[in-house]
Short mmCIF file of C-alpha atoms in Angstrom, two decimals:
data_model
loop_
_atom_site.label_atom_id
_atom_site.label_comp_id
_atom_site.label_asym_id
_atom_site.label_seq_id
_atom_site.Cartn_x
_atom_site.Cartn_y
_atom_site.Cartn_z
CA GLN A 1 109.35 105.33 109.48
CA LEU A 2 107.28 103.93 106.55
CA GLN A 3 104.08 102.07 107.62
CA LEU A 4 101.16 100.64 105.54
CA VAL A 5 98.83 99.06 108.65
CA GLN A 6 95.31 97.52 107.37
CA SER A 7 92.31 96.92 109.04
CA GLY A 8 91.07 94.23 110.63
CA ALA A 9 89.63 91.09 108.80
CA GLU A 10 86.17 91.21 108.34
CA VAL A 11 82.98 88.74 107.60
CA LYS A 12 80.50 89.37 105.17
CA LYS A 13 77.15 88.09 104.30
CA PRO A 14 76.72 87.70 99.84
CA GLY A 15 75.72 90.80 98.54
CA ALA A 16 77.15 92.91 101.14
CA SER A 17 79.63 94.95 100.63
CA VAL A 18 82.69 95.50 102.75
CA ARG A 19 85.14 98.77 103.10
CA VAL A 20 89.23 98.39 103.61
CA SER A 21 91.25 100.73 104.96
CA CYS A 22 95.19 101.60 104.39
CA THR A 23 96.73 103.96 107.27
CA THR A 24 100.04 105.61 105.67
CA SER A 25 103.20 106.67 107.42
CA GLY A 26 106.63 107.61 107.20
CA PHE A 27 106.45 108.78 103.02
CA VAL A 28 105.43 112.39 100.65
CA PHE A 29 102.13 110.32 99.76
CA SER A 30 102.90 113.10 96.19
CA SER A 31 105.37 110.94 94.78
CA TYR A 32 103.67 107.84 94.43
CA TYR A 33 100.85 106.02 93.50
CA LEU A 34 98.58 103.33 96.11
CA HIS A 35 97.58 100.14 94.66
CA TRP A 36 95.19 97.49 95.76
CA VAL A 37 96.02 93.91 95.24
CA ARG A 38 94.17 90.61 96.41
CA GLN A 39 94.57 86.67 96.35
CA ALA A 40 92.01 84.26 96.73
CA PRO A 41 93.79 80.78 99.55
CA GLY A 42 96.05 79.51 97.77
CA GLN A 43 96.46 81.33 94.23
CA GLY A 44 98.79 83.80 93.41
CA LEU A 45 97.95 88.00 93.18
CA GLU A 46 94.96 89.32 91.26
CA TRP A 47 95.94 93.24 90.87
CA MET A 48 92.15 95.30 91.52
CA GLY A 49 93.22 99.18 90.95
CA LEU A 50 95.36 102.21 91.59
CA ILE A 51 94.94 105.95 93.02
CA ASN A 52 96.41 108.76 92.62
CA PRO A 53 96.26 110.35 96.40
CA SER A 54 97.21 113.93 94.11
CA GLY A 55 94.44 114.98 92.88
CA GLY A 56 92.50 110.91 93.72
CA SER A 57 92.69 110.00 89.76
CA THR A 58 91.75 106.18 89.65
CA THR A 59 92.01 103.40 87.48
CA TYR A 60 90.20 99.84 88.04
CA ALA A 61 91.49 96.43 86.21
CA GLU A 62 88.31 95.05 84.03
CA ASN A 63 87.62 92.19 86.32
CA PHE A 64 86.22 95.08 89.31
CA GLN A 65 85.07 98.22 87.03
CA GLY A 66 81.06 99.31 88.74
CA ARG A 67 81.52 97.42 91.66
CA VAL A 68 84.73 98.68 93.23
CA THR A 69 85.69 102.46 94.74
CA MET A 70 89.23 103.87 95.84
CA THR A 71 89.27 106.81 97.74
CA TRP A 72 92.28 108.63 99.47
CA ASP A 73 92.02 111.00 102.32
CA THR A 74 94.59 113.66 102.69
CA SER A 75 93.30 114.69 106.57
CA THR A 76 94.40 110.96 107.69
CA SER A 77 96.73 109.61 105.00
CA THR A 78 94.47 106.60 104.71
CA LEU A 79 93.32 104.29 101.51
CA HIS A 80 90.15 103.19 101.61
CA MET A 81 88.60 100.25 99.19
CA GLU A 82 85.03 99.36 98.35
CA LEU A 83 83.89 96.31 96.89
CA ARG A 84 80.58 96.12 97.12
CA SER A 85 77.74 93.02 95.44
CA LEU A 86 80.13 90.65 97.14
CA ARG A 87 80.15 87.01 96.51
CA SER A 88 81.52 83.88 98.03
CA ASP A 89 84.69 83.90 94.99
CA ASP A 90 85.29 87.58 96.95
CA THR A 91 87.17 85.50 99.70
CA ALA A 92 90.43 86.87 99.84
CA VAL A 93 93.39 88.90 101.68
CA TYR A 94 93.35 92.00 100.03
CA TYR A 95 96.54 94.38 100.04
CA CYS A 96 97.13 97.63 100.13
CA ALA A 97 100.66 98.75 98.71
CA ARG A 98 102.64 101.69 97.21
CA ALA A 99 104.71 102.20 93.81
CA PRO A 100 106.91 105.07 93.28
CA ASP A 101 104.88 107.88 90.22
CA SER A 102 108.56 107.14 88.54
CA GLY A 103 108.28 103.68 88.21
CA TYR A 104 105.40 100.70 88.83
CA GLU A 105 107.02 98.21 91.01
CA LEU A 106 105.57 97.74 94.23
CA ASP A 107 108.10 98.69 96.89
CA TYR A 108 106.21 97.92 100.03
CA TRP A 109 102.70 96.52 101.17
CA GLY A 110 100.51 95.73 104.15
CA GLN A 111 99.70 93.50 106.32
CA GLY A 112 97.05 92.36 104.44
CA THR A 113 93.29 92.18 105.67
CA LEU A 114 91.10 88.83 105.23
CA VAL A 115 87.42 89.17 103.76
CA THR A 116 85.77 86.32 104.58
CA VAL A 117 82.09 86.31 102.20
CA SER A 118 79.49 83.38 103.30
CA SER A 119 76.05 82.98 103.53
CA SER B 1 95.71 92.68 77.77
CA TYR B 2 99.33 91.79 78.29
CA VAL B 3 99.93 88.13 79.66
CA LEU B 4 103.06 87.09 81.88
CA THR B 5 103.96 83.08 82.42
CA GLN B 6 105.89 81.75 84.90
CA SER B 7 107.94 78.41 85.18
CA PRO B 8 106.79 75.79 86.77
CA PRO B 9 107.55 75.39 90.54
CA VAL B 10 111.74 74.70 91.12
CA SER B 11 113.30 72.50 93.91
CA VAL B 12 116.62 72.87 94.56
CA ALA B 13 119.10 72.10 97.05
CA PRO B 14 121.19 74.41 100.13
CA GLY B 15 123.81 76.38 98.10
CA GLN B 16 122.57 75.80 94.42
CA THR B 17 121.24 78.38 92.20
CA ALA B 18 117.29 78.49 91.56
CA ARG B 19 116.17 80.04 87.96
CA ILE B 20 112.86 81.34 87.85
CA SER B 21 111.64 82.74 84.62
CA CYS B 22 108.49 85.07 83.69
CA GLY B 23 107.89 85.05 79.45
CA GLY B 24 105.90 87.42 78.01
CA ASN B 25 105.33 89.18 74.44
CA ASP B 26 108.67 91.81 73.57
CA ILE B 27 109.31 91.64 77.75
CA GLY B 28 112.44 92.73 77.37
CA SER B 29 110.39 96.49 76.47
CA LYS B 30 109.44 96.79 80.23
CA SER B 31 111.02 96.79 83.37
CA VAL B 32 109.93 93.27 85.62
CA HIS B 33 110.09 93.03 89.26
CA TRP B 34 110.37 90.82 91.36
CA HIS B 35 108.26 90.10 94.84
CA GLN B 36 108.83 87.39 97.32
CA GLN B 37 106.04 85.82 99.18
CA LYS B 38 106.37 83.55 102.53
CA PRO B 39 103.82 81.42 103.21
CA GLY B 40 100.88 83.84 105.33
CA GLN B 41 102.79 86.72 105.04
CA ALA B 42 102.40 89.88 102.62
CA PRO B 43 104.84 89.94 99.38
CA VAL B 44 108.16 91.30 99.54
CA LEU B 45 109.98 93.26 96.69
CA VAL B 46 113.40 91.48 95.79
CA VAL B 47 113.72 93.19 92.12
CA TYR B 48 113.04 96.08 90.41
CA ASP B 49 113.30 97.20 87.11
CA ASP B 50 114.96 94.12 85.84
CA SER B 51 118.20 93.87 87.94
CA ASP B 52 118.38 96.37 90.66
CA ARG B 53 118.16 95.07 94.46
CA PRO B 54 115.80 96.82 96.93
CA SER B 55 118.00 98.07 99.86
CA GLY B 56 118.33 95.25 102.58
CA ILE B 57 117.85 92.51 99.99
CA PRO B 58 120.81 90.18 99.39
CA GLU B 59 123.35 90.48 96.50
CA ARG B 60 122.18 87.00 96.12
CA PHE B 61 119.43 87.81 94.18
CA SER B 62 120.14 89.28 90.46
CA GLY B 63 117.53 89.69 87.57
CA SER B 64 117.97 89.87 84.13
CA ASN B 65 115.62 90.62 81.17
CA SER B 66 115.87 90.44 76.99
CA GLY B 67 113.79 89.33 74.40
CA ASN B 68 110.27 87.47 75.92
CA THR B 69 112.08 86.38 78.73
CA ALA B 70 112.77 88.45 82.27
CA THR B 71 114.39 86.00 84.91
CA LEU B 72 114.83 85.86 88.77
CA THR B 73 118.13 83.94 90.03
CA ILE B 74 118.19 83.48 93.29
CA SER B 75 122.87 81.68 93.85
CA ARG B 76 123.17 80.52 96.64
CA VAL B 77 119.85 79.14 97.64
CA GLU B 78 119.54 79.26 101.37
CA ALA B 79 116.78 77.97 103.70
CA GLY B 80 114.67 80.97 104.12
CA ASP B 81 114.44 81.36 100.32
CA GLU B 82 112.11 78.84 100.15
CA ALA B 83 109.04 80.57 99.17
CA ASP B 84 106.61 81.67 96.14
CA TYR B 85 107.76 84.08 93.72
CA TYR B 86 105.94 86.65 91.31
CA CYS B 87 106.56 88.72 88.51
CA GLN B 88 105.32 91.89 87.43
CA VAL B 89 105.24 94.32 85.24
CA TRP B 90 103.00 97.39 83.60
CA ASP B 91 101.41 97.30 80.76
CA SER B 92 101.51 101.02 79.65
CA ILE B 93 98.80 100.18 77.03
CA SER B 94 95.62 99.32 80.08
CA ASP B 95 97.88 101.38 82.56
CA HIS B 96 97.12 98.09 84.46
CA VAL B 97 99.70 96.26 86.87
CA VAL B 98 100.33 92.73 85.96
CA PHE B 99 101.31 89.64 87.47
CA GLY B 100 102.38 86.27 86.40
CA GLY B 101 100.66 83.34 88.08
CA GLY B 102 103.84 82.53 90.85
CA THR B 103 106.22 80.28 90.84
CA LYS B 104 106.70 77.89 94.04
CA LEU B 105 110.60 77.95 94.81
CA THR B 106 111.32 74.55 96.93
CA VAL B 107 114.94 74.65 99.17
CA LEU B 108 115.23 70.45 99.59
#
């Protein structure tokens, strides 16, 4: 069945990097784009970017340009997101989500991964 | 960049109708999607392409979109509908997903 299963919670120090993974199953990835969205405590949803698994092209939100890298591992159907130079305001729940390539509704979400940045 | 502005928090009694709006410049020319997020849970898509419902979403959830405002309507509100609701569009100029700031629905 359709699943987006994310890796576990992380605690990082300021300046470090974090890698969050999202293992997918139950759908044909070539018909979808995969997105990352984050949510700081008590705040709304913030779009980070997307990757087209068919080819690996990416688009990043301006707030994350130069600090984020999204990759797709076809052999394991796993999406990865690396965020570098972490700051305390990067503390958030990070979600992966898929959207059909014929539209842009995020129609299924992972369960979320809490990343805490603290010295 | 494209901006979506959502209505303030809404409180309704069970059985009544809740309406949540999402404003944006000429939003009527875009496809609007709505997500429901309950505390501690991931968002769930409840309406897509302005007014369509994914499988498993009750008919009580409906949407409309025209001019500069899109609206999510929840009829016969139930206690389980209490959640934050977010509108979402695709901005084809920037090739970015855009979310509204969210609206909290409280069921009295």
